[in-house]
């Protein structure tokens, strides 16, 4: 496993973690937006399909950035990479509570997704913190 050895690696690790946390906040805002759309307070062009499209686009952007970091520091197959992959799986499944055909939301599924996403986020951050020690 990689351990932080020099200033450049510390900077890279901090940038990666900061970006991860920023995206984590962005994803939580998507879940808040579901309620805004459901209540009819959203802009007229904002709908569940558009929300999901933007959500997935941001997941892909984070995946590309994360993949670059994982490859740069040869972390393939590590706990960090595995926990990050688990995080991405639950992120992608996060919008499963929306029925686009009926334009309805299953809030129980959404809450379950949010809980799983947070659990996987914590698990990833804990594994990531090991390289900073």
mmCIF file of C-alpha atoms in Angstrom:
data_model
loop_
_atom_site.group_PDB
_atom_site.id
_atom_site.type_symbol
_atom_site.label_atom_id
_atom_site.label_comp_id
_atom_site.label_asym_id
_atom_site.label_seq_id
_atom_site.Cartn_x
_atom_site.Cartn_y
_atom_site.Cartn_z
ATOM 1 C CA UNK A 1 0.000 0.000 0.000
ATOM 2 C CA UNK A 2 1.101 3.510 -0.720
ATOM 3 C CA UNK A 3 2.174 5.733 2.122
ATOM 4 C CA UNK A 4 2.682 9.437 1.770
ATOM 5 C CA UNK A 5 6.399 10.072 1.480
ATOM 6 C CA UNK A 6 6.925 13.542 0.114
ATOM 7 C CA UNK A 7 5.307 16.935 -0.210
ATOM 8 C CA UNK A 8 3.999 16.299 -3.750
ATOM 9 C CA UNK A 9 2.205 13.151 -2.628
ATOM 10 C CA UNK A 10 0.700 14.970 0.347
ATOM 11 C CA UNK A 11 -0.585 17.701 -1.952
ATOM 12 C CA UNK A 12 -2.017 15.140 -4.410
ATOM 13 C CA UNK A 13 -3.702 13.214 -1.606
ATOM 14 C CA UNK A 14 -5.199 16.387 -0.150
ATOM 15 C CA UNK A 15 -6.458 17.511 -3.553
ATOM 16 C CA UNK A 16 -8.012 14.112 -4.142
ATOM 17 C CA UNK A 17 -9.686 14.061 -0.731
ATOM 18 C CA UNK A 18 -10.939 17.627 -1.123
ATOM 19 C CA UNK A 19 -12.449 16.793 -4.521
ATOM 20 C CA UNK A 20 -14.031 13.639 -3.096
ATOM 21 C CA UNK A 21 -15.626 15.624 -0.258
ATOM 22 C CA UNK A 22 -16.829 18.318 -2.643
ATOM 23 C CA UNK A 23 -18.545 15.732 -4.825
ATOM 24 C CA UNK A 24 -20.015 14.069 -1.738
ATOM 25 C CA UNK A 25 -21.689 17.396 -0.940
ATOM 26 C CA UNK A 26 -22.837 17.780 -4.549
ATOM 27 C CA UNK A 27 -24.465 14.342 -4.486
ATOM 28 C CA UNK A 28 -26.305 15.157 -1.266
ATOM 29 C CA UNK A 29 -27.696 18.277 -2.986
ATOM 30 C CA UNK A 30 -29.159 16.082 -5.727
ATOM 31 C CA UNK A 31 -31.175 14.237 -3.101
ATOM 32 C CA UNK A 32 -32.431 17.541 -1.700
ATOM 33 C CA UNK A 33 -33.435 18.593 -5.201
ATOM 34 C CA UNK A 34 -35.714 15.549 -5.482
ATOM 35 C CA UNK A 35 -37.919 17.046 -2.776
ATOM 36 C CA UNK A 36 -37.889 20.442 -4.487
ATOM 37 C CA UNK A 37 -39.021 18.868 -7.761
ATOM 38 C CA UNK A 38 -41.648 16.790 -5.969
ATOM 39 C CA UNK A 39 -43.086 19.850 -4.230
ATOM 40 C CA UNK A 40 -43.311 21.728 -7.551
ATOM 41 C CA UNK A 41 -40.900 24.443 -6.444
ATOM 42 C CA UNK A 42 -38.238 23.592 -9.022
ATOM 43 C CA UNK A 43 -37.642 25.495 -12.211
ATOM 44 C CA UNK A 44 -39.928 24.329 -14.997
ATOM 45 C CA UNK A 45 -37.171 22.622 -16.959
ATOM 46 C CA UNK A 46 -35.899 20.722 -13.908
ATOM 47 C CA UNK A 47 -37.347 17.233 -13.764
ATOM 48 C CA UNK A 48 -36.326 13.839 -12.429
ATOM 49 C CA UNK A 49 -34.791 12.672 -15.693
ATOM 50 C CA UNK A 50 -32.664 15.790 -16.041
ATOM 51 C CA UNK A 51 -31.668 15.470 -12.384
ATOM 52 C CA UNK A 52 -30.563 11.869 -12.883
ATOM 53 C CA UNK A 53 -28.673 12.715 -16.082
ATOM 54 C CA UNK A 54 -26.707 15.430 -14.273
ATOM 55 C CA UNK A 55 -26.173 13.161 -11.275
ATOM 56 C CA UNK A 56 -24.712 10.363 -13.414
ATOM 57 C CA UNK A 57 -22.573 12.864 -15.328
ATOM 58 C CA UNK A 58 -21.035 14.020 -12.034
ATOM 59 C CA UNK A 59 -20.514 10.430 -10.891
ATOM 60 C CA UNK A 60 -18.607 9.772 -14.117
ATOM 61 C CA UNK A 61 -16.469 12.892 -13.641
ATOM 62 C CA UNK A 62 -15.546 11.784 -10.123
ATOM 63 C CA UNK A 63 -14.811 8.260 -11.364
ATOM 64 C CA UNK A 64 -12.402 9.569 -13.997
ATOM 65 C CA UNK A 65 -10.634 11.799 -11.487
ATOM 66 C CA UNK A 66 -10.464 8.962 -8.934
ATOM 67 C CA UNK A 67 -9.201 6.483 -11.493
ATOM 68 C CA UNK A 68 -6.385 8.848 -12.375
ATOM 69 C CA UNK A 69 -5.322 9.077 -8.728
ATOM 70 C CA UNK A 70 -5.584 5.304 -8.203
ATOM 71 C CA UNK A 71 -3.426 4.603 -11.272
ATOM 72 C CA UNK A 72 -0.901 7.328 -10.498
ATOM 73 C CA UNK A 73 -0.139 5.805 -7.106
ATOM 74 C CA UNK A 74 -0.557 2.140 -8.118
ATOM 75 C CA UNK A 75 -3.460 1.549 -5.757
ATOM 76 C CA UNK A 76 -5.309 -0.919 -7.981
ATOM 77 C CA UNK A 77 -6.624 -3.803 -5.880
ATOM 78 C CA UNK A 78 -5.982 -1.963 -2.611
ATOM 79 C CA UNK A 79 -8.553 -1.389 0.120
ATOM 80 C CA UNK A 80 -8.758 2.207 -1.038
ATOM 81 C CA UNK A 81 -9.638 1.200 -4.596
ATOM 82 C CA UNK A 82 -12.085 -1.491 -3.457
ATOM 83 C CA UNK A 83 -13.860 0.849 -1.043
ATOM 84 C CA UNK A 84 -14.003 3.519 -3.709
ATOM 85 C CA UNK A 85 -15.538 1.037 -6.164
ATOM 86 C CA UNK A 86 -18.163 0.071 -3.569
ATOM 87 C CA UNK A 87 -18.918 3.769 -3.097
ATOM 88 C CA UNK A 88 -19.426 4.225 -6.838
ATOM 89 C CA UNK A 89 -21.765 1.232 -7.019
ATOM 90 C CA UNK A 90 -24.090 2.658 -4.376
ATOM 91 C CA UNK A 91 -23.806 6.131 -5.928
ATOM 92 C CA UNK A 92 -24.910 4.844 -9.315
ATOM 93 C CA UNK A 93 -27.801 2.980 -7.693
ATOM 94 C CA UNK A 94 -28.721 6.078 -5.697
ATOM 95 C CA UNK A 95 -31.482 7.237 -7.989
ATOM 96 C CA UNK A 96 -33.276 3.869 -8.028
ATOM 97 C CA UNK A 97 -36.076 5.334 -5.914
ATOM 98 C CA UNK A 98 -37.311 7.457 -8.808
ATOM 99 C CA UNK A 99 -39.862 6.020 -11.212
ATOM 100 C CA UNK A 100 -39.385 8.059 -14.382
ATOM 101 C CA UNK A 101 -42.358 6.544 -16.193
ATOM 102 C CA UNK A 102 -44.821 7.507 -13.446
ATOM 103 C CA UNK A 103 -42.853 10.583 -12.340
ATOM 104 C CA UNK A 104 -42.955 9.444 -8.705
ATOM 105 C CA UNK A 105 -40.454 9.015 -5.893
ATOM 106 C CA UNK A 106 -40.147 6.168 -3.411
ATOM 107 C CA UNK A 107 -38.728 8.097 -0.473
ATOM 108 C CA UNK A 108 -37.988 4.918 1.484
ATOM 109 C CA UNK A 109 -35.625 3.788 -1.292
ATOM 110 C CA UNK A 110 -34.101 7.254 -1.534
ATOM 111 C CA UNK A 111 -33.418 7.334 2.213
ATOM 112 C CA UNK A 112 -31.932 3.837 2.051
ATOM 113 C CA UNK A 113 -29.685 4.945 -0.822
ATOM 114 C CA UNK A 114 -28.552 8.024 1.081
ATOM 115 C CA UNK A 115 -27.704 5.875 4.104
ATOM 116 C CA UNK A 116 -25.718 3.382 2.003
ATOM 117 C CA UNK A 117 -23.868 6.177 0.212
ATOM 118 C CA UNK A 118 -22.857 7.731 3.519
ATOM 119 C CA UNK A 119 -21.726 4.364 4.929
ATOM 120 C CA UNK A 120 -19.570 3.663 1.879
ATOM 121 C CA UNK A 121 -18.206 7.207 1.961
ATOM 122 C CA UNK A 122 -17.105 6.763 5.574
ATOM 123 C CA UNK A 123 -15.579 3.380 4.828
ATOM 124 C CA UNK A 124 -13.611 4.855 1.928
ATOM 125 C CA UNK A 125 -12.407 7.843 3.937
ATOM 126 C CA UNK A 126 -11.250 5.561 6.746
ATOM 127 C CA UNK A 127 -9.223 3.439 4.329
ATOM 128 C CA UNK A 128 -7.851 6.572 2.665
ATOM 129 C CA UNK A 129 -6.768 8.031 6.009
ATOM 130 C CA UNK A 130 -4.386 5.099 6.461
ATOM 131 C CA UNK A 131 -2.105 6.392 3.711
ATOM 132 C CA UNK A 132 -1.900 9.762 5.411
ATOM 133 C CA UNK A 133 -0.430 8.355 8.609
#
